[in-house]
Amino acid sequence: MERLLCAGRVVPDAVDRIRRYCGLVWSGGGPEVWAYAYFDTLPTGPTDELGPADVLAAAALHPGLSRADLEYFVVARGRLEDWLAGLPDVDLANAADDEVAGLRLLPALTGGLVSLSLLTKVLHRKRPGLIPLCDRAILDWYRPITGARGEKAWPALVDALQADLADQENAAVLATAPAGIRPLRALDIAVWMGASR
């Protein structure tokens, strides 16, 4: 049975949602165009190096980049790259305690100058298996577990996502995602597509 259980609740039609977002035939029809082609398949540069493509690709998921947002990624680039250098490109389900501890520090990197939502979308491209996207759909879905909103939810969100990704039944469902989509991103897509109906 293809059942994705996240935050203690079943994500309905998870495989269909992932296939639909990725432009594949799904039970409701033929291929559709979502942000997949502009975010998930757009190449990124070297592992720890943030480039313009990473910021611009995030705009496919995060409309309305401001001048201040763009400036942040120029000014903070070195600090963000140093932080990335301390985190391997592993899947969150298998991340070691020290790697998860480093991930929990991510909100401090915003400096109040950029939203955590945008920052995670940019940095996710560099560590697609490890860094969750922190957007409203995920925060709302996991609120019964985290009990918080925004940056305050981040540590508990990371822990809850890690637990859900480590679940063997969930892993089997998420493994059906198209090549190149890591389990963390597949989970995010399944939840997000439910909020965008």
PDB file of C-alpha atoms in Angstrom:
ATOM      1  CA  MET A   1       0.000   0.000   0.000  1.00  0.00           C
ATOM      2  CA  GLU A   2       1.344   3.410  -0.968  1.00  0.00           C
ATOM      3  CA  ARG A   3       0.671   5.414   2.180  1.00  0.00           C
ATOM      4  CA  LEU A   4       2.748   8.397   3.259  1.00  0.00           C
ATOM      5  CA  LEU A   5       2.314   9.188   6.954  1.00  0.00           C
ATOM      6  CA  CYS A   6       3.658  12.600   7.998  1.00  0.00           C
ATOM      7  CA  ALA A   7       3.168  14.220  11.401  1.00  0.00           C
ATOM      8  CA  GLY A   8       0.907  11.323  12.282  1.00  0.00           C
ATOM      9  CA  ARG A   9      -1.470  11.958   9.366  1.00  0.00           C
ATOM     10  CA  VAL A  10      -1.814  10.337   5.961  1.00  0.00           C
ATOM     11  CA  VAL A  11      -0.864  12.557   3.033  1.00  0.00           C
ATOM     12  CA  PRO A  12      -3.603  11.662   0.524  1.00  0.00           C
ATOM     13  CA  ASP A  13      -2.540  10.595  -2.971  1.00  0.00           C
ATOM     14  CA  ALA A  14       1.121  11.273  -2.200  1.00  0.00           C
ATOM     15  CA  VAL A  15       2.561   9.456  -5.218  1.00  0.00           C
ATOM     16  CA  ASP A  16       0.060  11.120  -7.535  1.00  0.00           C
ATOM     17  CA  ARG A  17       0.906  14.537  -6.104  1.00  0.00           C
ATOM     18  CA  ILE A  18       4.631  13.979  -6.658  1.00  0.00           C
ATOM     19  CA  ARG A  19       4.113  12.712 -10.215  1.00  0.00           C
ATOM     20  CA  ARG A  20       1.845  15.653 -11.036  1.00  0.00           C
ATOM     21  CA  TYR A  21       4.327  18.235  -9.717  1.00  0.00           C
ATOM     22  CA  CYS A  22       7.175  16.608 -11.641  1.00  0.00           C
ATOM     23  CA  GLY A  23       5.299  16.829 -14.944  1.00  0.00           C
ATOM     24  CA  LEU A  24       4.507  13.142 -15.234  1.00  0.00           C
ATOM     25  CA  VAL A  25       1.269  11.401 -16.096  1.00  0.00           C
ATOM     26  CA  TRP A  26      -0.819  10.998 -12.967  1.00  0.00           C
ATOM     27  CA  SER A  27      -4.258   9.488 -12.228  1.00  0.00           C
ATOM     28  CA  GLY A  28      -6.012  12.806 -12.909  1.00  0.00           C
ATOM     29  CA  GLY A  29      -4.480  13.464 -16.305  1.00  0.00           C
ATOM     30  CA  GLY A  30      -1.428  14.159 -18.366  1.00  0.00           C
ATOM     31  CA  PRO A  31       1.742  16.088 -17.662  1.00  0.00           C
ATOM     32  CA  GLU A  32       1.443  19.532 -16.086  1.00  0.00           C
ATOM     33  CA  VAL A  33       3.980  22.300 -15.563  1.00  0.00           C
ATOM     34  CA  TRP A  34       4.803  23.321 -12.012  1.00  0.00           C
ATOM     35  CA  ALA A  35       8.045  24.765 -10.581  1.00  0.00           C
ATOM     36  CA  TYR A  36       9.865  21.436 -10.967  1.00  0.00           C
ATOM     37  CA  ALA A  37      11.579  22.477 -14.218  1.00  0.00           C
ATOM     38  CA  TYR A  38      12.673  25.815 -12.759  1.00  0.00           C
ATOM     39  CA  PHE A  39      13.781  24.747  -9.290  1.00  0.00           C
ATOM     40  CA  ASP A  40      14.422  21.023  -9.009  1.00  0.00           C
ATOM     41  CA  THR A  41      16.101  20.336 -12.347  1.00  0.00           C
ATOM     42  CA  LEU A  42      18.061  23.570 -12.722  1.00  0.00           C
ATOM     43  CA  PRO A  43      21.759  22.732 -12.244  1.00  0.00           C
ATOM     44  CA  THR A  44      23.643  24.168  -9.298  1.00  0.00           C
ATOM     45  CA  GLY A  45      27.344  24.870  -9.013  1.00  0.00           C
ATOM     46  CA  PRO A  46      29.968  23.269  -6.757  1.00  0.00           C
ATOM     47  CA  THR A  47      28.721  21.754  -3.511  1.00  0.00           C
ATOM     48  CA  ASP A  48      29.334  24.659  -1.119  1.00  0.00           C
ATOM     49  CA  GLU A  49      29.312  27.547  -3.579  1.00  0.00           C
ATOM     50  CA  LEU A  50      26.186  29.708  -3.719  1.00  0.00           C
ATOM     51  CA  GLY A  51      25.624  31.279  -7.088  1.00  0.00           C
ATOM     52  CA  PRO A  52      23.036  33.510  -8.735  1.00  0.00           C
ATOM     53  CA  ALA A  53      21.235  30.464 -10.168  1.00  0.00           C
ATOM     54  CA  ASP A  54      20.509  29.193  -6.650  1.00  0.00           C
ATOM     55  CA  VAL A  55      18.859  32.464  -5.625  1.00  0.00           C
ATOM     56  CA  LEU A  56      16.993  32.867  -8.910  1.00  0.00           C
ATOM     57  CA  ALA A  57      15.749  29.256  -8.871  1.00  0.00           C
ATOM     58  CA  ALA A  58      14.294  29.884  -5.417  1.00  0.00           C
ATOM     59  CA  ALA A  59      12.152  32.602  -6.993  1.00  0.00           C
ATOM     60  CA  ALA A  60      10.181  29.843  -8.742  1.00  0.00           C
ATOM     61  CA  LEU A  61       8.947  28.797  -5.293  1.00  0.00           C
ATOM     62  CA  HIS A  62       9.184  32.133  -3.508  1.00  0.00           C
ATOM     63  CA  PRO A  63       7.673  34.945  -5.573  1.00  0.00           C
ATOM     64  CA  GLY A  64       8.591  38.538  -4.915  1.00  0.00           C
ATOM     65  CA  LEU A  65      12.322  38.606  -4.250  1.00  0.00           C
ATOM     66  CA  SER A  66      13.148  42.077  -2.987  1.00  0.00           C
ATOM     67  CA  ARG A  67      16.315  44.088  -3.479  1.00  0.00           C
ATOM     68  CA  ALA A  68      17.057  43.465   0.207  1.00  0.00           C
ATOM     69  CA  ASP A  69      16.741  39.696  -0.367  1.00  0.00           C
ATOM     70  CA  LEU A  70      19.170  39.871  -3.276  1.00  0.00           C
ATOM     71  CA  GLU A  71      21.588  42.004  -1.264  1.00  0.00           C
ATOM     72  CA  TYR A  72      21.491  39.541   1.635  1.00  0.00           C
ATOM     73  CA  PHE A  73      22.739  36.693  -0.560  1.00  0.00           C
ATOM     74  CA  VAL A  74      25.635  38.824  -1.812  1.00  0.00           C
ATOM     75  CA  VAL A  75      26.638  40.078   1.656  1.00  0.00           C
ATOM     76  CA  ALA A  76      26.089  36.784   3.514  1.00  0.00           C
ATOM     77  CA  ARG A  77      27.463  34.491   0.806  1.00  0.00           C
ATOM     78  CA  GLY A  78      30.755  33.690   2.579  1.00  0.00           C
ATOM     79  CA  ARG A  79      29.050  32.967   5.897  1.00  0.00           C
ATOM     80  CA  LEU A  80      26.469  30.730   4.210  1.00  0.00           C
ATOM     81  CA  GLU A  81      29.141  28.859   2.263  1.00  0.00           C
ATOM     82  CA  ASP A  82      31.142  28.314   5.465  1.00  0.00           C
ATOM     83  CA  TRP A  83      28.020  26.917   7.136  1.00  0.00           C
ATOM     84  CA  LEU A  84      27.377  24.620   4.166  1.00  0.00           C
ATOM     85  CA  ALA A  85      30.968  23.380   4.287  1.00  0.00           C
ATOM     86  CA  GLY A  86      30.231  21.963   7.743  1.00  0.00           C
ATOM     87  CA  LEU A  87      27.301  19.884   6.510  1.00  0.00           C
ATOM     88  CA  PRO A  88      27.652  16.871   4.216  1.00  0.00           C
ATOM     89  CA  ASP A  89      25.181  16.118   1.459  1.00  0.00           C
ATOM     90  CA  VAL A  90      23.384  13.308   3.284  1.00  0.00           C
ATOM     91  CA  ASP A  91      19.729  12.452   3.581  1.00  0.00           C
ATOM     92  CA  LEU A  92      18.059  13.861   6.690  1.00  0.00           C
ATOM     93  CA  ALA A  93      16.785  10.381   7.580  1.00  0.00           C
ATOM     94  CA  ASN A  94      20.385   9.206   8.022  1.00  0.00           C
ATOM     95  CA  ALA A  95      21.961  12.405   9.341  1.00  0.00           C
ATOM     96  CA  ALA A  96      24.156  12.103  12.406  1.00  0.00           C
ATOM     97  CA  ASP A  97      23.278  13.974  15.588  1.00  0.00           C
ATOM     98  CA  ASP A  98      25.977  16.613  15.025  1.00  0.00           C
ATOM     99  CA  GLU A  99      24.733  17.202  11.460  1.00  0.00           C
ATOM    100  CA  VAL A 100      21.173  17.679  12.711  1.00  0.00           C
ATOM    101  CA  ALA A 101      22.473  19.998  15.443  1.00  0.00           C
ATOM    102  CA  GLY A 102      24.166  22.099  12.750  1.00  0.00           C
ATOM    103  CA  LEU A 103      20.974  22.139  10.727  1.00  0.00           C
ATOM    104  CA  ARG A 104      19.003  23.393  13.722  1.00  0.00           C
ATOM    105  CA  LEU A 105      21.237  26.514  13.745  1.00  0.00           C
ATOM    106  CA  LEU A 106      19.984  27.647  10.341  1.00  0.00           C
ATOM    107  CA  PRO A 107      17.527  30.331  11.602  1.00  0.00           C
ATOM    108  CA  ALA A 108      20.421  32.247  13.169  1.00  0.00           C
ATOM    109  CA  LEU A 109      21.848  32.752   9.677  1.00  0.00           C
ATOM    110  CA  THR A 110      18.916  34.941   8.625  1.00  0.00           C
ATOM    111  CA  GLY A 111      20.115  37.751  10.868  1.00  0.00           C
ATOM    112  CA  GLY A 112      16.581  39.090  10.618  1.00  0.00           C
ATOM    113  CA  LEU A 113      17.457  40.210   7.079  1.00  0.00           C
ATOM    114  CA  VAL A 114      15.843  37.443   5.037  1.00  0.00           C
ATOM    115  CA  SER A 115      12.994  35.041   5.708  1.00  0.00           C
ATOM    116  CA  LEU A 116      13.774  31.501   6.795  1.00  0.00           C
ATOM    117  CA  SER A 117      11.435  30.383   4.025  1.00  0.00           C
ATOM    118  CA  LEU A 118      13.578  31.975   1.323  1.00  0.00           C
ATOM    119  CA  LEU A 119      16.862  30.946   2.933  1.00  0.00           C
ATOM    120  CA  THR A 120      15.832  27.286   3.053  1.00  0.00           C
ATOM    121  CA  LYS A 121      14.767  27.375  -0.599  1.00  0.00           C
ATOM    122  CA  VAL A 122      18.167  28.692  -1.650  1.00  0.00           C
ATOM    123  CA  LEU A 123      20.209  26.388   0.601  1.00  0.00           C
ATOM    124  CA  HIS A 124      18.081  23.305  -0.161  1.00  0.00           C
ATOM    125  CA  ARG A 125      19.566  23.323  -3.657  1.00  0.00           C
ATOM    126  CA  LYS A 126      23.021  22.757  -2.133  1.00  0.00           C
ATOM    127  CA  ARG A 127      21.915  20.018   0.296  1.00  0.00           C
ATOM    128  CA  PRO A 128      18.685  18.646  -1.243  1.00  0.00           C
ATOM    129  CA  GLY A 129      18.593  15.600   0.986  1.00  0.00           C
ATOM    130  CA  LEU A 130      19.275  17.433   4.225  1.00  0.00           C
ATOM    131  CA  ILE A 131      17.844  20.978   4.300  1.00  0.00           C
ATOM    132  CA  PRO A 132      14.038  21.089   4.424  1.00  0.00           C
ATOM    133  CA  LEU A 133      12.021  23.797   2.752  1.00  0.00           C
ATOM    134  CA  CYS A 134      10.353  25.846   5.460  1.00  0.00           C
ATOM    135  CA  ASP A 135       7.183  27.151   3.864  1.00  0.00           C
ATOM    136  CA  ARG A 136       3.639  27.635   5.045  1.00  0.00           C
ATOM    137  CA  ALA A 137       2.361  24.273   3.766  1.00  0.00           C
ATOM    138  CA  ILE A 138       4.990  22.282   5.680  1.00  0.00           C
ATOM    139  CA  LEU A 139       4.722  24.462   8.786  1.00  0.00           C
ATOM    140  CA  ASP A 140       0.927  24.110   8.831  1.00  0.00           C
ATOM    141  CA  TRP A 141       1.052  20.339   8.244  1.00  0.00           C
ATOM    142  CA  TYR A 142       3.560  19.823  11.058  1.00  0.00           C
ATOM    143  CA  ARG A 143       2.088  22.358  13.498  1.00  0.00           C
ATOM    144  CA  PRO A 144       0.356  19.624  15.567  1.00  0.00           C
ATOM    145  CA  ILE A 145       3.868  18.266  16.251  1.00  0.00           C
ATOM    146  CA  THR A 146       5.881  21.497  16.469  1.00  0.00           C
ATOM    147  CA  GLY A 147       3.284  23.603  18.276  1.00  0.00           C
ATOM    148  CA  ALA A 148       4.835  26.700  16.735  1.00  0.00           C
ATOM    149  CA  ARG A 149       5.037  28.865  13.622  1.00  0.00           C
ATOM    150  CA  GLY A 150       7.914  30.275  11.615  1.00  0.00           C
ATOM    151  CA  GLU A 151      11.453  30.099  12.937  1.00  0.00           C
ATOM    152  CA  LYS A 152      10.268  28.910  16.356  1.00  0.00           C
ATOM    153  CA  ALA A 153       9.008  25.705  14.717  1.00  0.00           C
ATOM    154  CA  TRP A 154      12.312  24.955  12.972  1.00  0.00           C
ATOM    155  CA  PRO A 155      14.068  22.652  15.513  1.00  0.00           C
ATOM    156  CA  ALA A 156      10.964  20.537  16.097  1.00  0.00           C
ATOM    157  CA  LEU A 157      10.204  20.528  12.354  1.00  0.00           C
ATOM    158  CA  VAL A 158      13.680  19.183  11.568  1.00  0.00           C
ATOM    159  CA  ASP A 159      13.246  16.417  14.163  1.00  0.00           C
ATOM    160  CA  ALA A 160       9.750  15.488  12.963  1.00  0.00           C
ATOM    161  CA  LEU A 161      10.816  15.394   9.328  1.00  0.00           C
ATOM    162  CA  GLN A 162      13.804  13.230  10.202  1.00  0.00           C
ATOM    163  CA  ALA A 163      11.539  10.760  12.001  1.00  0.00           C
ATOM    164  CA  ASP A 164       9.046  10.647   9.121  1.00  0.00           C
ATOM    165  CA  LEU A 165      11.806  10.178   6.546  1.00  0.00           C
ATOM    166  CA  ALA A 166      13.362   7.353   8.584  1.00  0.00           C
ATOM    167  CA  ASP A 167      10.058   5.424   8.618  1.00  0.00           C
ATOM    168  CA  GLN A 168      10.448   2.412   6.300  1.00  0.00           C
ATOM    169  CA  GLU A 169       6.944   2.625   4.809  1.00  0.00           C
ATOM    170  CA  ASN A 170       7.423   6.314   4.073  1.00  0.00           C
ATOM    171  CA  ALA A 171      10.848   5.614   2.561  1.00  0.00           C
ATOM    172  CA  ALA A 172       9.306   3.065   0.189  1.00  0.00           C
ATOM    173  CA  VAL A 173       6.693   5.573  -0.992  1.00  0.00           C
ATOM    174  CA  LEU A 174       9.211   8.408  -1.372  1.00  0.00           C
ATOM    175  CA  ALA A 175      11.559   6.134  -3.334  1.00  0.00           C
ATOM    176  CA  THR A 176       8.994   6.093  -6.150  1.00  0.00           C
ATOM    177  CA  ALA A 177       9.750   9.762  -6.910  1.00  0.00           C
ATOM    178  CA  PRO A 178      11.396  10.500 -10.261  1.00  0.00           C
ATOM    179  CA  ALA A 179      15.184  10.236 -10.482  1.00  0.00           C
ATOM    180  CA  GLY A 180      16.918  13.221  -8.945  1.00  0.00           C
ATOM    181  CA  ILE A 181      14.191  13.949  -6.380  1.00  0.00           C
ATOM    182  CA  ARG A 182      15.504  13.102  -2.931  1.00  0.00           C
ATOM    183  CA  PRO A 183      13.110  11.745  -0.273  1.00  0.00           C
ATOM    184  CA  LEU A 184      13.006  15.045   1.658  1.00  0.00           C
ATOM    185  CA  ARG A 185      11.965  16.984  -1.442  1.00  0.00           C
ATOM    186  CA  ALA A 186       9.433  14.309  -2.414  1.00  0.00           C
ATOM    187  CA  LEU A 187       7.819  14.591   1.032  1.00  0.00           C
ATOM    188  CA  ASP A 188       7.741  18.373   0.710  1.00  0.00           C
ATOM    189  CA  ILE A 189       6.137  18.169  -2.727  1.00  0.00           C
ATOM    190  CA  ALA A 190       3.467  15.721  -1.535  1.00  0.00           C
ATOM    191  CA  VAL A 191       2.490  17.983   1.357  1.00  0.00           C
ATOM    192  CA  TRP A 192       2.727  21.218  -0.643  1.00  0.00           C
ATOM    193  CA  MET A 193       0.605  19.940  -3.531  1.00  0.00           C
ATOM    194  CA  GLY A 194      -2.197  19.239  -1.069  1.00  0.00           C
ATOM    195  CA  ALA A 195      -2.140  22.848   0.070  1.00  0.00           C
ATOM    196  CA  SER A 196      -2.128  24.198  -3.485  1.00  0.00           C
ATOM    197  CA  ARG A 197      -5.297  22.488  -4.717  1.00  0.00           C
TER     198      ARG A 197
END
